[in-house]
Short mmCIF file of C-alpha atoms in Angstrom, two decimals:
data_model
loop_
_atom_site.label_atom_id
_atom_site.label_comp_id
_atom_site.label_asym_id
_atom_site.label_seq_id
_atom_site.Cartn_x
_atom_site.Cartn_y
_atom_site.Cartn_z
CA MET A 1 -48.83 -21.18 74.56
CA LYS A 2 -46.04 -22.21 72.19
CA LYS A 3 -42.44 -21.93 73.40
CA ILE A 4 -39.39 -20.30 71.79
CA ALA A 5 -35.81 -21.22 72.90
CA VAL A 6 -33.61 -18.10 73.16
CA ILE A 7 -29.95 -19.09 73.07
CA VAL A 8 -27.28 -16.89 74.79
CA THR A 9 -23.65 -17.09 75.27
CA ASN A 10 -21.60 -17.71 78.37
CA HIS A 11 -18.19 -16.62 76.94
CA LYS A 12 -16.86 -13.38 78.31
CA LYS A 13 -13.39 -12.76 76.80
CA LEU A 14 -12.81 -11.41 73.30
CA GLY A 15 -9.55 -12.63 71.56
CA HIS A 16 -5.99 -12.70 72.83
CA ARG A 17 -6.23 -9.15 74.12
CA GLY A 18 -8.77 -10.33 76.71
CA LYS A 19 -11.28 -7.59 75.99
CA LYS A 20 -14.66 -8.23 77.72
CA THR A 21 -17.56 -9.49 75.65
CA GLY A 22 -20.86 -11.62 76.19
CA LEU A 23 -24.44 -11.25 75.15
CA TRP A 24 -25.21 -8.16 73.18
CA LEU A 25 -28.12 -6.97 75.28
CA ARG A 26 -30.34 -5.41 72.51
CA GLU A 27 -30.31 -8.58 70.61
CA LEU A 28 -32.12 -10.30 73.53
CA THR A 29 -34.44 -7.36 74.65
CA ASP A 30 -35.62 -6.30 71.07
CA PHE A 31 -36.40 -9.79 70.05
CA TYR A 32 -38.10 -10.55 73.42
CA HIS A 33 -40.33 -7.49 72.95
CA GLU A 34 -41.66 -8.80 69.71
CA VAL A 35 -42.64 -12.24 70.80
CA LYS A 36 -43.37 -12.07 74.53
CA ASP A 37 -47.13 -11.59 74.27
CA ASP A 38 -47.68 -14.64 71.99
CA PHE A 39 -45.10 -17.20 73.18
CA GLU A 40 -43.36 -18.48 76.23
CA ILE A 41 -39.63 -17.81 76.28
CA ASP A 42 -36.91 -19.97 77.78
CA ILE A 43 -33.42 -18.59 77.89
CA ILE A 44 -30.83 -21.25 77.35
CA SER A 45 -27.05 -21.24 77.39
CA PRO A 46 -24.30 -23.70 76.88
CA LYS A 47 -23.58 -23.73 80.61
CA ALA A 48 -25.65 -23.10 83.77
CA ALA A 49 -23.61 -19.98 84.60
CA LYS A 50 -24.51 -16.39 84.74
CA VAL A 51 -24.71 -14.87 81.35
CA PRO A 52 -22.11 -12.09 80.76
CA ILE A 53 -23.45 -8.84 79.17
CA ASP A 54 -21.06 -7.20 76.69
CA PRO A 55 -20.28 -3.90 78.39
CA ARG A 56 -20.34 -2.05 75.09
CA SER A 57 -24.03 -2.90 74.74
CA LEU A 58 -24.96 -1.55 78.26
CA PRO A 59 -25.40 2.14 77.25
CA ALA A 60 -28.51 1.25 75.37
CA ALA A 61 -29.93 0.19 78.78
CA VAL A 62 -29.61 3.77 79.83
CA ILE A 63 -30.62 5.59 76.66
CA ASN A 64 -33.33 3.28 75.38
CA GLY A 65 -36.32 2.98 77.59
CA ARG A 66 -37.37 -0.43 76.05
CA THR A 67 -33.99 -1.93 76.61
CA ARG A 68 -33.81 -0.57 80.06
CA HIS A 69 -37.25 -2.02 80.93
CA TYR A 70 -36.33 -5.50 79.92
CA TYR A 71 -32.83 -5.32 81.42
CA LEU A 72 -34.49 -4.54 84.79
CA ASP A 73 -37.16 -7.14 84.44
CA LYS A 74 -36.78 -9.53 87.34
CA LYS A 75 -37.96 -12.57 85.35
CA ILE A 76 -35.28 -12.02 82.61
CA GLN A 77 -32.62 -11.26 85.30
CA ARG A 78 -33.30 -14.60 87.01
CA GLN A 79 -33.06 -16.44 83.62
CA LEU A 80 -29.73 -14.66 82.87
CA ASP A 81 -28.38 -15.41 86.30
CA ARG A 82 -29.19 -19.10 85.90
CA PRO A 83 -30.08 -19.99 82.35
CA LEU A 84 -31.26 -23.47 81.34
CA THR A 85 -28.93 -25.70 79.40
CA PRO A 86 -29.68 -27.78 76.38
CA GLY A 87 -29.59 -30.99 78.44
CA GLU A 88 -32.28 -29.68 80.81
CA VAL A 89 -34.83 -29.11 78.02
CA LYS A 90 -36.47 -31.08 75.22
CA ALA A 91 -36.31 -29.78 71.58
CA ASP A 92 -39.89 -31.18 70.98
CA GLU A 93 -41.28 -28.44 73.41
CA TYR A 94 -40.23 -25.50 71.07
CA ALA A 95 -41.74 -24.16 67.95
CA GLY A 96 -38.78 -21.99 67.27
CA ILE A 97 -35.21 -21.41 68.35
CA TYR A 98 -33.35 -18.02 68.25
CA PHE A 99 -29.66 -17.49 68.57
CA THR A 100 -28.74 -14.11 70.03
CA GLY A 101 -25.35 -12.44 69.21
CA GLY A 102 -22.44 -10.96 70.89
CA HIS A 103 -18.91 -11.88 70.13
CA GLY A 104 -18.84 -14.46 72.74
CA THR A 105 -21.02 -16.72 70.60
CA MET A 106 -18.20 -17.30 68.29
CA TRP A 107 -16.34 -19.34 70.98
CA ASP A 108 -19.14 -21.33 72.71
CA PHE A 109 -21.88 -21.76 69.98
CA PRO A 110 -20.18 -23.41 67.01
CA ASP A 111 -19.02 -26.67 68.53
CA ASN A 112 -21.75 -27.36 71.05
CA GLN A 113 -23.31 -30.67 69.78
CA GLU A 114 -26.25 -30.38 72.17
CA LEU A 115 -27.28 -27.11 70.52
CA GLN A 116 -26.63 -28.53 67.11
CA ARG A 117 -28.99 -31.46 67.79
CA MET A 118 -31.56 -29.27 69.30
CA THR A 119 -31.63 -26.89 66.33
CA ALA A 120 -31.79 -29.70 63.80
CA ASN A 121 -34.51 -31.35 65.65
CA ILE A 122 -36.81 -28.17 65.85
CA TYR A 123 -36.10 -27.41 62.16
CA GLU A 124 -36.90 -30.88 60.81
CA LYS A 125 -40.14 -31.05 62.77
CA GLY A 126 -41.35 -27.91 61.02
CA GLY A 127 -40.06 -25.33 63.59
CA ILE A 128 -38.40 -22.00 62.84
CA VAL A 129 -34.65 -21.29 63.20
CA ALA A 130 -33.42 -17.74 63.60
CA ALA A 131 -30.30 -15.87 64.58
CA VAL A 132 -28.89 -12.36 64.57
CA CYS A 133 -25.47 -10.75 64.28
CA HIS A 134 -22.94 -13.23 65.58
CA GLY A 135 -25.65 -15.64 66.52
CA PRO A 136 -25.47 -17.46 63.18
CA SER A 137 -22.22 -18.88 64.54
CA GLY A 138 -24.31 -21.40 66.28
CA LEU A 139 -25.80 -22.66 62.98
CA LEU A 140 -22.37 -23.16 61.21
CA ASN A 141 -22.08 -26.79 62.16
CA VAL A 142 -25.73 -27.82 62.47
CA ARG A 143 -26.48 -30.75 60.08
CA LEU A 144 -29.77 -32.24 59.11
CA SER A 145 -30.54 -35.95 59.24
CA ASP A 146 -29.38 -36.44 55.59
CA GLY A 147 -25.97 -34.91 56.57
CA SER A 148 -26.34 -31.65 54.84
CA PRO A 149 -25.56 -28.45 56.54
CA LEU A 150 -28.68 -26.55 57.67
CA LEU A 151 -27.38 -23.30 56.03
CA SER A 152 -26.69 -24.92 52.63
CA GLY A 153 -28.76 -23.29 49.94
CA HIS A 154 -30.36 -20.66 52.17
CA LEU A 155 -30.23 -16.91 51.75
CA ALA A 156 -28.70 -15.70 55.06
CA THR A 157 -27.03 -12.79 56.72
CA GLY A 158 -24.78 -12.22 59.83
CA PHE A 159 -22.18 -9.64 61.13
CA SER A 160 -20.13 -8.77 58.26
CA ASP A 161 -16.27 -8.50 57.87
CA LEU A 162 -16.71 -4.81 57.12
CA GLU A 163 -18.53 -4.26 60.30
CA GLU A 164 -15.87 -6.11 62.27
CA LYS A 165 -13.25 -3.99 60.78
CA LEU A 166 -15.15 -0.69 61.48
CA LEU A 167 -15.34 -1.67 65.11
CA GLY A 168 -11.64 -2.46 65.14
CA LEU A 169 -12.32 -6.08 66.29
CA TYR A 170 -11.51 -8.02 63.12
CA LYS A 171 -8.09 -9.26 64.56
CA ASP A 172 -9.80 -10.39 67.79
CA ILE A 173 -12.21 -12.77 66.42
CA PRO A 174 -11.50 -16.46 65.94
CA PHE A 175 -12.96 -16.60 62.26
CA SER A 176 -14.79 -14.66 59.73
CA LEU A 177 -18.43 -15.45 60.25
CA GLN A 178 -19.20 -14.17 56.79
CA HIS A 179 -16.70 -16.43 55.24
CA GLU A 180 -17.70 -19.57 57.29
CA MET A 181 -21.32 -19.12 56.43
CA LYS A 182 -20.42 -19.17 52.69
CA GLU A 183 -18.38 -22.28 53.21
CA ARG A 184 -21.36 -23.98 54.65
CA GLY A 185 -23.31 -23.24 51.42
CA ALA A 186 -25.23 -20.13 52.51
CA LEU A 187 -25.89 -17.53 49.98
CA VAL A 188 -24.85 -14.54 52.23
CA GLN A 189 -26.49 -11.15 51.67
CA ILE A 190 -25.12 -8.05 53.43
CA ALA A 191 -26.72 -4.56 53.58
CA GLN A 192 -25.34 -1.92 51.50
CA LEU A 193 -24.56 0.26 54.53
CA PRO A 194 -22.71 -1.22 57.58
CA LEU A 195 -24.85 -1.47 60.75
CA GLU A 196 -28.06 -0.91 58.67
CA THR A 197 -31.02 -3.18 59.39
CA CYS A 198 -31.07 -6.33 57.29
CA VAL A 199 -33.33 -9.24 57.89
CA ILE A 200 -33.67 -12.28 55.57
CA GLU A 201 -36.21 -14.86 55.49
CA SER A 202 -35.34 -18.12 53.75
CA GLY A 203 -38.17 -20.49 54.31
CA ARG A 204 -38.06 -21.33 58.06
CA LEU A 205 -34.66 -19.74 58.41
CA ILE A 206 -34.60 -16.13 59.60
CA THR A 207 -31.44 -14.22 60.06
CA GLY A 208 -30.50 -10.61 60.90
CA GLN A 209 -27.23 -8.89 60.16
CA ASN A 210 -26.62 -6.82 63.25
CA PRO A 211 -28.13 -5.46 66.51
CA ALA A 212 -30.45 -3.18 64.57
CA SER A 213 -31.99 -6.20 62.96
CA ALA A 214 -32.97 -8.04 66.18
CA SER A 215 -36.48 -6.52 66.29
CA GLY A 216 -37.13 -7.47 62.67
CA VAL A 217 -36.07 -11.07 63.31
CA GLY A 218 -38.56 -11.25 66.19
CA GLU A 219 -41.37 -9.81 64.10
CA LYS A 220 -40.74 -12.39 61.27
CA MET A 221 -40.60 -15.24 63.71
CA ARG A 222 -43.77 -14.24 65.36
CA GLU A 223 -45.60 -13.79 61.92
CA GLN A 224 -44.46 -17.15 60.78
CA LEU A 225 -45.46 -19.05 63.93
CA LYS A 226 -48.89 -17.34 63.95
CA ASP A 227 -49.38 -18.15 60.31
CA MET A 228 -48.59 -21.79 60.97
CA ASP A 229 -51.22 -21.80 63.70
CA ARG A 230 -53.76 -20.24 61.26
CA TYR A 231 -53.02 -22.83 58.49
CA ALA A 232 -53.24 -25.72 61.00
CA TYR A 233 -56.57 -24.31 62.30
CA GLN A 234 -57.96 -23.98 58.67
CA ALA A 235 -56.72 -27.56 57.92
CA ARG A 236 -58.76 -28.83 60.85
CA LEU A 237 -61.78 -26.99 59.65
CA ASN A 238 -61.49 -28.20 56.22
CA GLY A 239 -60.48 -31.80 57.08
CA PRO A 240 -62.52 -34.85 56.05
CA LYS A 241 -66.02 -34.92 57.61
CA GLU A 242 -67.58 -38.05 58.94
CA SER A 243 -70.29 -39.51 56.80
#
């Protein structure tokens, strides 16, 4: 069974006002639901420390049965209590990598060189890179072997400036994700309505704008990886025959 690396934040404070943040729970659980039957999933974080859950995302664990189911899943709980770190895994083992969101990612994803190398390795060996909401902050400084930014020339999306302002959090974030993605050469596309589902495929890069988009990102990654398997199988069938 192929493996997917799911990257989560360790950062739990939002801005100078010290509000609590962390992983946005639904962005893990919705994605997990879409890929769990076909792929093995490793939860990986910058540090081997318990993953904080953004308290604002926890009501979904009460209201939504699916979110609650995975939040209470003992296997997932163990992985969140003690996630793997990039130094403990080999990029070659993964067919895809997915960056979850939550505002904490804006502090511990962008400058993590181990995550950058891991992402570039997976992408350049034909794997899929995906991210949702604030997760694309982990892609900002990923450069390919030719020195070009991974995001350059790709259609992509992420949590928008308008959405930050509607939540009253724009002054708490360290940078504008929308602006920084454009600075790396991404062609940023934003849904017409804030917090509306928006999932964009750009080759082997899949991005979602907000929590509502996490399920769609999972669907697209699952479809692409399964298509790759079908193409590889057909290529073997149609390969050169011995004379």
